[in-house]
C-alpha atoms as one frame of an Amber mdcrd trajectory, in Angstrom:
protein
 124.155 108.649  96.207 121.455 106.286  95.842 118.547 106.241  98.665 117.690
 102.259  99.440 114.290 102.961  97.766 116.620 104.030  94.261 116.368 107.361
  94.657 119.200 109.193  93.463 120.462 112.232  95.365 122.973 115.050  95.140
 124.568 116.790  97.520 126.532 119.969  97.071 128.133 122.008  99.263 128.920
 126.231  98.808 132.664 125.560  99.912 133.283 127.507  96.973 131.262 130.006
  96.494 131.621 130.777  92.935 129.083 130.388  89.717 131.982 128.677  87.891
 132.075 125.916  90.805 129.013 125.034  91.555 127.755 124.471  87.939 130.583
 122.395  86.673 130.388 120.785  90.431 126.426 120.141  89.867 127.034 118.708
  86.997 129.940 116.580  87.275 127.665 115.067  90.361 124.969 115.020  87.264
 127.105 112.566  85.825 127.985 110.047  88.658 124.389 109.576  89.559 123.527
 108.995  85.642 126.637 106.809  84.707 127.922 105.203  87.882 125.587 104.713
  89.914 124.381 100.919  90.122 123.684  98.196  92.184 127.457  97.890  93.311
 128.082 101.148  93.979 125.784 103.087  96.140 127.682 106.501  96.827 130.441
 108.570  95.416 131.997 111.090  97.768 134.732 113.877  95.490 136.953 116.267
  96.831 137.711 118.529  94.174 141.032 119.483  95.899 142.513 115.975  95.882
 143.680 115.333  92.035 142.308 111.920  90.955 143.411 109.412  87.960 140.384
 107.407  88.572 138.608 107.194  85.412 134.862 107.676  86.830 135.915 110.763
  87.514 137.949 111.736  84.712 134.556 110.817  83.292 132.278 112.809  85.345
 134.667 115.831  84.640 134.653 115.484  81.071 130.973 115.173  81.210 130.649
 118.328  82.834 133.314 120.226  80.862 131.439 119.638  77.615 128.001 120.000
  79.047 128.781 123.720  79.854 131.598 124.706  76.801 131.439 122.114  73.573
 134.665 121.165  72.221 134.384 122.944  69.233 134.055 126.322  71.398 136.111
 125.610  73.779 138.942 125.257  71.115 138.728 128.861  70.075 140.161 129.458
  73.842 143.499 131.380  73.694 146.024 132.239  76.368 145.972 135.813  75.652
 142.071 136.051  76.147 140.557 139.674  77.818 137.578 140.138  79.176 135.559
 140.717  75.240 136.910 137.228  74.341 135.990 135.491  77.328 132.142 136.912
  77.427 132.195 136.298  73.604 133.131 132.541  74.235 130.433 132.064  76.875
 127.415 133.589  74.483 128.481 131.223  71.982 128.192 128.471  74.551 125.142
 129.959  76.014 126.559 129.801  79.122 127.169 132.796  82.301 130.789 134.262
  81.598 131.584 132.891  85.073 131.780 129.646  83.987 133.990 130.388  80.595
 136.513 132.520  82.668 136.350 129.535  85.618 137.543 127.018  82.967 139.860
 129.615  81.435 141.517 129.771  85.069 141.458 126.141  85.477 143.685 125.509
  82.025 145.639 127.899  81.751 146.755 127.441  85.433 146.036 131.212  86.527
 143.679 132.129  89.104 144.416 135.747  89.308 143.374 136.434  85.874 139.952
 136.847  85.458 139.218 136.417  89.561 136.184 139.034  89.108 134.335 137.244
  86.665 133.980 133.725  88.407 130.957 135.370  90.851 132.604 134.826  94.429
 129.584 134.410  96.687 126.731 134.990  94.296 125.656 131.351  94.553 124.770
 131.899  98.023 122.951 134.896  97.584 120.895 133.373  94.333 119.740 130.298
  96.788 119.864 132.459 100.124
């Protein structure tokens, strides 16, 4: 949102307690407040849960995808991935292995796989 002095604010909640969450979350917020923004719109309210085909946010979520995993590493992604592959991917993207196996969940529509690795109420404890 945007204060009425300009001053751009984000505010997250720990709904979902996960490292994968909160950083694609931070920084698909990132994104609204740097691209849409403006003097017509003030304030952007998501719910993750409810699928949108609004193109801000296919934006902001693209934005945020690529800010964490790159394309080109992201590509090397494989259905089949274990644990090795999935830590692999996220030192080549420099990111925690939470996030790698979160997007890994996400795309290949399976939530069970990889469950451990997302980091179910770390964020909490990191902020606590």
């Amino acid at each position: 949102m945007r204060r009425a002095d300009g001053v751009r604010v984000i505010a997250l909640t720990l709904r979902y307690d996960r490292i994968d969450n909160f950083w694609f979350t931070l920084l698909h917020e990132f994104a609204h407040v740097s691209c849409h923004l403006n003097e017509e719109i003030s304030m952007i309210f998501d719910d993750l849960e409810l699928g949108s085909e609004d193109k801000i946010e296919e934006e902001a979520d693209l934005f945020a995808q690529r800010a964490l995993i790159p394309d080109d590493i992201w590509a090397q992604a494989r259905a089949d991935f274990g644990v090795q592959e999935i830590c692999s991917l996220a030192e080549r993207a420099g990111v925690h292995p939470a996030i790698v196996a979160g997007r890994w969940q996400r795309e290949f529509r399976d939530y069970r796989r990889f469950s451990k690795l997302v980091g179910h109420g770390e964020v909490r404890s990191a902020l606590g």
